[in-house]
Amino acid sequence: SQQGEEDPQALSIQEGENATMNCSYKTSINNLQWYRQNSGRGLVHLILIRSNEREKHSGRLRVTLDTSKKSSSLLITASRAADTASYFCATALGGTSYGKLTFGQGTILTVHP
Amino acid sequence: GAVVSQHPSWVICKSGTSVKIECRSLDFQATTMFWYRQFPKQSLMLMATSNEGSKATYEQGVEKDKFLINHASLTLSTLTVTSAHPEDSSFYICSARRAENNSPLHFGNGTRLTVT
């Protein structure tokens, strides 16, 4: 069953601004991942944060994880028009369920030039 | 370059016919592949887990006789939508991973299925 909830559902900003997307989940996890999807295309893996990590950076991306609140956030700094896409969080269990992802509902990000 | 290839990228078929979608890992052996379905403006829902050489494990609510999965080799899994109906129209995406723990997942580019 789908356990991730994301907000906002849609976000519209100007180029150069920061974009923050939030994700909440319900069960214990091994890791949480963020993906990007351009319209009608497959998924691009952005970043993975493990359950024992609190913050991770990759280029203009910053991800936080609060396991006590079962929530994560993705911050894209200095956004560009090319960042326009849908962004999904996905939670993963460990062990034999590794690789089996449960996706959030996604945030549609539009960056206006 | 793409490490997981999905084919076809789009297909249109008539009601009642069957459609086969292929998912190939191009430069690694994928012991496990996953099949997802995504309806327009919605998230991805896991349909089944495909393990090489064994039967697929289907998620609750997914009809195994309708969505046939075959993972006959370490580089290929196929999803066959049998007796397709318009409500099966969707975006189907596969992902694959290596056998090693914590190996990354790689997603295919998806297949847009339209049943008329």
PDB file of C-alpha atoms in Angstrom:
ATOM      1  CA  SER A   1       0.000   0.000   0.000  1.00  0.00           C
ATOM      2  CA  GLN A   2       1.115   3.511  -0.648  1.00  0.00           C
ATOM      3  CA  GLN A   3       2.582   4.966   2.474  1.00  0.00           C
ATOM      4  CA  GLY A   4       4.202   8.181   1.357  1.00  0.00           C
ATOM      5  CA  GLU A   5       2.525  11.521   1.445  1.00  0.00           C
ATOM      6  CA  GLU A   6       4.136  14.493  -0.184  1.00  0.00           C
ATOM      7  CA  ASP A   7       3.457  18.147   0.000  1.00  0.00           C
ATOM      8  CA  PRO A   8       2.935  20.348  -1.702  1.00  0.00           C
ATOM      9  CA  GLN A   9       1.274  18.498  -4.548  1.00  0.00           C
ATOM     10  CA  ALA A  10       2.340  21.266  -6.878  1.00  0.00           C
ATOM     11  CA  LEU A  11       4.903  24.023  -6.533  1.00  0.00           C
ATOM     12  CA  SER A  12       5.469  26.920  -8.894  1.00  0.00           C
ATOM     13  CA  ILE A  13       8.494  29.177  -8.464  1.00  0.00           C
ATOM     14  CA  GLN A  14      10.772  31.521 -10.370  1.00  0.00           C
ATOM     15  CA  GLU A  15      14.223  30.601 -11.552  1.00  0.00           C
ATOM     16  CA  GLY A  16      16.788  31.248  -8.872  1.00  0.00           C
ATOM     17  CA  GLU A  17      14.425  30.580  -5.997  1.00  0.00           C
ATOM     18  CA  ASN A  18      14.706  27.576  -3.714  1.00  0.00           C
ATOM     19  CA  ALA A  19      12.188  24.745  -3.841  1.00  0.00           C
ATOM     20  CA  THR A  20      11.321  22.654  -0.802  1.00  0.00           C
ATOM     21  CA  MET A  21       9.315  19.470  -0.965  1.00  0.00           C
ATOM     22  CA  ASN A  22       8.255  17.366   1.990  1.00  0.00           C
ATOM     23  CA  CYS A  23       7.540  13.688   2.374  1.00  0.00           C
ATOM     24  CA  SER A  24       6.020  11.737   5.234  1.00  0.00           C
ATOM     25  CA  TYR A  25       5.830   8.011   5.667  1.00  0.00           C
ATOM     26  CA  LYS A  26       4.252   5.560   8.066  1.00  0.00           C
ATOM     27  CA  THR A  27       6.507   2.603   8.793  1.00  0.00           C
ATOM     28  CA  SER A  28      10.128   2.064   9.791  1.00  0.00           C
ATOM     29  CA  ILE A  29      12.510   2.219   6.872  1.00  0.00           C
ATOM     30  CA  ASN A  30      16.007   1.240   5.852  1.00  0.00           C
ATOM     31  CA  ASN A  31      16.470   4.256   3.616  1.00  0.00           C
ATOM     32  CA  LEU A  32      14.573   6.960   1.802  1.00  0.00           C
ATOM     33  CA  GLN A  33      15.241   7.997  -1.761  1.00  0.00           C
ATOM     34  CA  TRP A  34      14.254  10.909  -3.934  1.00  0.00           C
ATOM     35  CA  TYR A  35      13.564  10.557  -7.621  1.00  0.00           C
ATOM     36  CA  ARG A  36      12.831  12.916 -10.446  1.00  0.00           C
ATOM     37  CA  GLN A  37      10.513  12.162 -13.348  1.00  0.00           C
ATOM     38  CA  ASN A  38      10.171  14.249 -16.439  1.00  0.00           C
ATOM     39  CA  SER A  39       6.779  14.058 -18.094  1.00  0.00           C
ATOM     40  CA  GLY A  40       6.124  10.630 -19.573  1.00  0.00           C
ATOM     41  CA  ARG A  41       9.598   9.371 -18.811  1.00  0.00           C
ATOM     42  CA  GLY A  42      11.294   7.002 -16.420  1.00  0.00           C
ATOM     43  CA  LEU A  43      12.738   7.849 -13.053  1.00  0.00           C
ATOM     44  CA  VAL A  44      16.076   9.411 -12.315  1.00  0.00           C
ATOM     45  CA  HIS A  45      17.602   8.661  -8.939  1.00  0.00           C
ATOM     46  CA  LEU A  46      18.612  11.844  -7.145  1.00  0.00           C
ATOM     47  CA  ILE A  47      19.758  10.960  -3.682  1.00  0.00           C
ATOM     48  CA  LEU A  48      19.501   8.262  -1.020  1.00  0.00           C
ATOM     49  CA  ILE A  49      19.572   8.889   2.701  1.00  0.00           C
ATOM     50  CA  ARG A  50      19.871   6.033   5.162  1.00  0.00           C
ATOM     51  CA  SER A  51      17.808   5.767   8.319  1.00  0.00           C
ATOM     52  CA  ASN A  52      20.819   6.586  10.500  1.00  0.00           C
ATOM     53  CA  GLU A  53      21.596   9.767   8.564  1.00  0.00           C
ATOM     54  CA  ARG A  54      19.992  13.128   9.196  1.00  0.00           C
ATOM     55  CA  GLU A  55      21.162  15.222   6.286  1.00  0.00           C
ATOM     56  CA  LYS A  56      22.783  14.693   2.925  1.00  0.00           C
ATOM     57  CA  HIS A  57      23.931  16.977   0.148  1.00  0.00           C
ATOM     58  CA  SER A  58      24.472  16.453  -3.539  1.00  0.00           C
ATOM     59  CA  GLY A  59      25.195  19.497  -5.663  1.00  0.00           C
ATOM     60  CA  ARG A  60      22.184  21.801  -5.377  1.00  0.00           C
ATOM     61  CA  LEU A  61      20.198  19.158  -3.521  1.00  0.00           C
ATOM     62  CA  ARG A  62      19.850  18.912   0.210  1.00  0.00           C
ATOM     63  CA  VAL A  63      17.874  16.132   1.845  1.00  0.00           C
ATOM     64  CA  THR A  64      16.962  15.823   5.486  1.00  0.00           C
ATOM     65  CA  LEU A  65      15.482  12.877   7.311  1.00  0.00           C
ATOM     66  CA  ASP A  66      13.719  12.897  10.663  1.00  0.00           C
ATOM     67  CA  THR A  67      12.927   9.322  11.607  1.00  0.00           C
ATOM     68  CA  SER A  68      11.194  10.381  14.817  1.00  0.00           C
ATOM     69  CA  LYS A  69       8.668  12.329  12.753  1.00  0.00           C
ATOM     70  CA  LYS A  70       8.853   9.913   9.831  1.00  0.00           C
ATOM     71  CA  SER A  71       9.459  12.743   7.439  1.00  0.00           C
ATOM     72  CA  SER A  72      11.967  13.946   4.892  1.00  0.00           C
ATOM     73  CA  SER A  73      12.482  17.088   2.882  1.00  0.00           C
ATOM     74  CA  LEU A  74      14.174  17.804  -0.422  1.00  0.00           C
ATOM     75  CA  LEU A  75      15.566  21.267  -1.003  1.00  0.00           C
ATOM     76  CA  ILE A  76      16.651  22.359  -4.466  1.00  0.00           C
ATOM     77  CA  THR A  77      18.638  25.560  -4.283  1.00  0.00           C
ATOM     78  CA  ALA A  78      18.978  28.144  -7.026  1.00  0.00           C
ATOM     79  CA  SER A  79      16.390  26.405  -9.165  1.00  0.00           C
ATOM     80  CA  ARG A  80      16.551  26.349 -12.937  1.00  0.00           C
ATOM     81  CA  ALA A  81      13.867  25.960 -15.567  1.00  0.00           C
ATOM     82  CA  ALA A  82      15.382  22.545 -16.325  1.00  0.00           C
ATOM     83  CA  ASP A  83      14.442  21.423 -12.800  1.00  0.00           C
ATOM     84  CA  THR A  84      10.799  21.407 -13.870  1.00  0.00           C
ATOM     85  CA  ALA A  85       9.618  17.843 -13.265  1.00  0.00           C
ATOM     86  CA  SER A  86       7.771  15.631 -10.811  1.00  0.00           C
ATOM     87  CA  TYR A  87       9.662  14.653  -7.681  1.00  0.00           C
ATOM     88  CA  PHE A  88       8.911  11.527  -5.704  1.00  0.00           C
ATOM     89  CA  CYS A  89      10.153  10.234  -2.413  1.00  0.00           C
ATOM     90  CA  ALA A  90      10.367   6.488  -2.011  1.00  0.00           C
ATOM     91  CA  THR A  91      10.938   4.450   1.100  1.00  0.00           C
ATOM     92  CA  ALA A  92      12.760   1.160   1.206  1.00  0.00           C
ATOM     93  CA  LEU A  93      12.884  -1.644   3.698  1.00  0.00           C
ATOM     94  CA  GLY A  94      16.027  -3.674   4.177  1.00  0.00           C
ATOM     95  CA  GLY A  95      16.780  -7.338   4.097  1.00  0.00           C
ATOM     96  CA  THR A  96      14.941  -9.468   1.594  1.00  0.00           C
ATOM     97  CA  SER A  97      12.695  -6.531   0.686  1.00  0.00           C
ATOM     98  CA  TYR A  98      15.627  -4.462  -0.470  1.00  0.00           C
ATOM     99  CA  GLY A  99      14.828  -2.700  -3.699  1.00  0.00           C
ATOM    100  CA  LYS A 100      11.103  -2.833  -3.161  1.00  0.00           C
ATOM    101  CA  LEU A 101      10.142   0.829  -3.041  1.00  0.00           C
ATOM    102  CA  THR A 102       6.993   2.513  -1.813  1.00  0.00           C
ATOM    103  CA  PHE A 103       6.509   5.845  -3.541  1.00  0.00           C
ATOM    104  CA  GLY A 104       4.937   9.022  -2.305  1.00  0.00           C
ATOM    105  CA  GLN A 105       2.323  10.875  -4.293  1.00  0.00           C
ATOM    106  CA  GLY A 106       4.838  13.259  -5.764  1.00  0.00           C
ATOM    107  CA  THR A 107       5.286  16.999  -6.116  1.00  0.00           C
ATOM    108  CA  ILE A 108       4.973  18.656  -9.487  1.00  0.00           C
ATOM    109  CA  LEU A 109       7.581  21.405  -9.622  1.00  0.00           C
ATOM    110  CA  THR A 110       7.380  24.148 -12.217  1.00  0.00           C
ATOM    111  CA  VAL A 111      10.261  26.589 -12.458  1.00  0.00           C
ATOM    112  CA  HIS A 112       9.498  29.651 -14.540  1.00  0.00           C
ATOM    113  CA  PRO A 113      12.380  31.243 -16.428  1.00  0.00           C
TER     114      PRO A 113
ATOM    115  CA  GLY B   1      24.151   5.692 -20.687  1.00  0.00           C
ATOM    116  CA  ALA B   2      21.020   3.748 -19.817  1.00  0.00           C
ATOM    117  CA  VAL B   3      21.690   0.624 -17.796  1.00  0.00           C
ATOM    118  CA  VAL B   4      18.120  -0.656 -17.971  1.00  0.00           C
ATOM    119  CA  SER B   5      16.362  -0.759 -21.306  1.00  0.00           C
ATOM    120  CA  GLN B   6      12.614  -1.078 -21.574  1.00  0.00           C
ATOM    121  CA  HIS B   7      10.859  -1.934 -24.802  1.00  0.00           C
ATOM    122  CA  PRO B   8       8.636  -0.823 -26.367  1.00  0.00           C
ATOM    123  CA  SER B   9       8.487   2.763 -25.143  1.00  0.00           C
ATOM    124  CA  TRP B  10       4.881   2.974 -26.231  1.00  0.00           C
ATOM    125  CA  VAL B  11       2.286   0.592 -27.608  1.00  0.00           C
ATOM    126  CA  ILE B  12      -1.314   0.809 -28.714  1.00  0.00           C
ATOM    127  CA  CYS B  13      -3.377  -2.351 -28.807  1.00  0.00           C
ATOM    128  CA  LYS B  14      -6.985  -3.397 -29.150  1.00  0.00           C
ATOM    129  CA  SER B  15      -9.097  -4.737 -26.322  1.00  0.00           C
ATOM    130  CA  GLY B  16      -8.696  -8.443 -25.843  1.00  0.00           C
ATOM    131  CA  THR B  17      -5.193  -8.688 -27.208  1.00  0.00           C
ATOM    132  CA  SER B  18      -2.022  -9.332 -25.213  1.00  0.00           C
ATOM    133  CA  VAL B  19       0.998  -7.097 -24.988  1.00  0.00           C
ATOM    134  CA  LYS B  20       4.514  -8.017 -23.908  1.00  0.00           C
ATOM    135  CA  ILE B  21       6.881  -5.485 -22.357  1.00  0.00           C
ATOM    136  CA  GLU B  22      10.576  -6.244 -21.978  1.00  0.00           C
ATOM    137  CA  CYS B  23      12.965  -5.010 -19.342  1.00  0.00           C
ATOM    138  CA  ARG B  24      16.666  -5.633 -19.904  1.00  0.00           C
ATOM    139  CA  SER B  25      19.652  -4.886 -17.735  1.00  0.00           C
ATOM    140  CA  LEU B  26      22.348  -3.849 -20.172  1.00  0.00           C
ATOM    141  CA  ASP B  27      25.590  -4.123 -18.303  1.00  0.00           C
ATOM    142  CA  PHE B  28      24.876  -6.081 -15.168  1.00  0.00           C
ATOM    143  CA  GLN B  29      23.100  -9.196 -14.028  1.00  0.00           C
ATOM    144  CA  ALA B  30      19.821  -8.396 -12.343  1.00  0.00           C
ATOM    145  CA  THR B  31      18.712 -11.081  -9.944  1.00  0.00           C
ATOM    146  CA  THR B  32      15.655  -9.035  -9.071  1.00  0.00           C
ATOM    147  CA  MET B  33      13.490  -6.776 -11.161  1.00  0.00           C
ATOM    148  CA  PHE B  34      10.440  -4.806 -10.117  1.00  0.00           C
ATOM    149  CA  TRP B  35       7.417  -3.825 -12.169  1.00  0.00           C
ATOM    150  CA  TYR B  36       5.483  -0.651 -11.398  1.00  0.00           C
ATOM    151  CA  ARG B  37       2.375   0.906 -12.864  1.00  0.00           C
ATOM    152  CA  GLN B  38       1.664   4.604 -12.958  1.00  0.00           C
ATOM    153  CA  PHE B  39      -1.672   6.128 -13.889  1.00  0.00           C
ATOM    154  CA  PRO B  40      -1.755   9.711 -15.195  1.00  0.00           C
ATOM    155  CA  LYS B  41      -0.802  12.294 -12.596  1.00  0.00           C
ATOM    156  CA  GLN B  42      -0.442   9.603  -9.972  1.00  0.00           C
ATOM    157  CA  SER B  43       2.425   7.893  -8.235  1.00  0.00           C
ATOM    158  CA  LEU B  44       4.066   4.579  -9.007  1.00  0.00           C
ATOM    159  CA  MET B  45       2.468   1.478  -7.581  1.00  0.00           C
ATOM    160  CA  LEU B  46       4.495  -1.696  -7.248  1.00  0.00           C
ATOM    161  CA  MET B  47       2.856  -4.553  -9.116  1.00  0.00           C
ATOM    162  CA  ALA B  48       5.263  -7.416  -8.612  1.00  0.00           C
ATOM    163  CA  THR B  49       8.777  -8.499  -7.800  1.00  0.00           C
ATOM    164  CA  SER B  50      10.425 -10.661 -10.409  1.00  0.00           C
ATOM    165  CA  ASN B  51      13.173 -13.033  -9.341  1.00  0.00           C
ATOM    166  CA  GLU B  52      15.346 -14.846 -11.832  1.00  0.00           C
ATOM    167  CA  GLY B  53      14.442 -18.490 -12.079  1.00  0.00           C
ATOM    168  CA  SER B  54      11.444 -18.384  -9.771  1.00  0.00           C
ATOM    169  CA  LYS B  55       7.868 -17.226  -9.753  1.00  0.00           C
ATOM    170  CA  ALA B  56       7.133 -13.569  -9.376  1.00  0.00           C
ATOM    171  CA  THR B  57       5.718 -12.199  -6.158  1.00  0.00           C
ATOM    172  CA  TYR B  58       2.640 -10.100  -6.777  1.00  0.00           C
ATOM    173  CA  GLU B  59       1.373  -7.255  -4.643  1.00  0.00           C
ATOM    174  CA  GLN B  60      -2.076  -7.433  -3.162  1.00  0.00           C
ATOM    175  CA  GLY B  61      -4.755  -6.666  -5.695  1.00  0.00           C
ATOM    176  CA  VAL B  62      -2.631  -7.434  -8.754  1.00  0.00           C
ATOM    177  CA  GLU B  63      -3.973 -10.303 -10.831  1.00  0.00           C
ATOM    178  CA  LYS B  64      -1.150 -12.714 -11.559  1.00  0.00           C
ATOM    179  CA  ASP B  65      -3.060 -14.389 -14.377  1.00  0.00           C
ATOM    180  CA  LYS B  66      -3.565 -11.073 -16.090  1.00  0.00           C
ATOM    181  CA  PHE B  67      -0.076  -9.694 -15.634  1.00  0.00           C
ATOM    182  CA  LEU B  68       2.278 -12.523 -16.489  1.00  0.00           C
ATOM    183  CA  ILE B  69       5.873 -12.017 -15.467  1.00  0.00           C
ATOM    184  CA  ASN B  70       8.773 -14.078 -16.710  1.00  0.00           C
ATOM    185  CA  HIS B  71      12.351 -13.636 -15.535  1.00  0.00           C
ATOM    186  CA  ALA B  72      14.054 -16.398 -17.439  1.00  0.00           C
ATOM    187  CA  SER B  73      17.534 -14.898 -17.507  1.00  0.00           C
ATOM    188  CA  LEU B  74      19.642 -12.596 -15.389  1.00  0.00           C
ATOM    189  CA  THR B  75      19.263  -9.769 -17.879  1.00  0.00           C
ATOM    190  CA  LEU B  76      15.650  -9.998 -18.995  1.00  0.00           C
ATOM    191  CA  SER B  77      12.250  -9.821 -17.375  1.00  0.00           C
ATOM    192  CA  THR B  78       9.029  -9.595 -19.350  1.00  0.00           C
ATOM    193  CA  LEU B  79       5.587  -8.390 -18.361  1.00  0.00           C
ATOM    194  CA  THR B  80       2.701  -9.615 -20.488  1.00  0.00           C
ATOM    195  CA  VAL B  81      -0.634  -7.882 -20.121  1.00  0.00           C
ATOM    196  CA  THR B  82      -3.125 -10.523 -21.200  1.00  0.00           C
ATOM    197  CA  SER B  83      -6.565  -9.812 -22.613  1.00  0.00           C
ATOM    198  CA  ALA B  84      -5.948  -6.114 -22.254  1.00  0.00           C
ATOM    199  CA  HIS B  85      -8.803  -3.744 -21.458  1.00  0.00           C
ATOM    200  CA  PRO B  86      -8.939   0.051 -21.670  1.00  0.00           C
ATOM    201  CA  GLU B  87      -8.540   0.281 -17.895  1.00  0.00           C
ATOM    202  CA  ASP B  88      -5.128  -1.369 -18.284  1.00  0.00           C
ATOM    203  CA  SER B  89      -3.955   1.705 -20.151  1.00  0.00           C
ATOM    204  CA  SER B  90      -1.143   3.050 -18.045  1.00  0.00           C
ATOM    205  CA  PHE B  91       2.580   3.732 -17.829  1.00  0.00           C
ATOM    206  CA  TYR B  92       4.530   0.620 -16.864  1.00  0.00           C
ATOM    207  CA  ILE B  93       8.053   0.996 -15.467  1.00  0.00           C
ATOM    208  CA  CYS B  94      10.573  -1.625 -14.478  1.00  0.00           C
ATOM    209  CA  SER B  95      13.574  -1.375 -12.213  1.00  0.00           C
ATOM    210  CA  ALA B  96      16.466  -3.725 -11.686  1.00  0.00           C
ATOM    211  CA  ARG B  97      19.245  -4.253  -9.196  1.00  0.00           C
ATOM    212  CA  ARG B  98      22.311  -6.378  -8.801  1.00  0.00           C
ATOM    213  CA  ALA B  99      22.540  -9.156  -6.274  1.00  0.00           C
ATOM    214  CA  GLU B 100      24.816  -7.289  -3.879  1.00  0.00           C
ATOM    215  CA  ASN B 101      23.225  -5.642  -0.868  1.00  0.00           C
ATOM    216  CA  ASN B 102      22.774  -1.901  -1.138  1.00  0.00           C
ATOM    217  CA  SER B 103      23.399  -1.945  -4.875  1.00  0.00           C
ATOM    218  CA  PRO B 104      21.539   0.921  -6.559  1.00  0.00           C
ATOM    219  CA  LEU B 105      18.292   0.518  -8.409  1.00  0.00           C
ATOM    220  CA  HIS B 106      18.111   1.402 -12.061  1.00  0.00           C
ATOM    221  CA  PHE B 107      14.850   2.286 -13.749  1.00  0.00           C
ATOM    222  CA  GLY B 108      13.823   1.790 -17.321  1.00  0.00           C
ATOM    223  CA  ASN B 109      12.263   4.651 -19.282  1.00  0.00           C
ATOM    224  CA  GLY B 110       8.830   3.136 -19.069  1.00  0.00           C
ATOM    225  CA  THR B 111       6.245   1.857 -21.523  1.00  0.00           C
ATOM    226  CA  ARG B 112       3.084   3.804 -22.316  1.00  0.00           C
ATOM    227  CA  LEU B 113       0.295   1.295 -22.975  1.00  0.00           C
ATOM    228  CA  THR B 114      -2.930   2.457 -24.579  1.00  0.00           C
ATOM    229  CA  VAL B 115      -5.715  -0.056 -25.016  1.00  0.00           C
ATOM    230  CA  THR B 116      -8.437   0.982 -27.427  1.00  0.00           C
TER     231      THR B 116
END
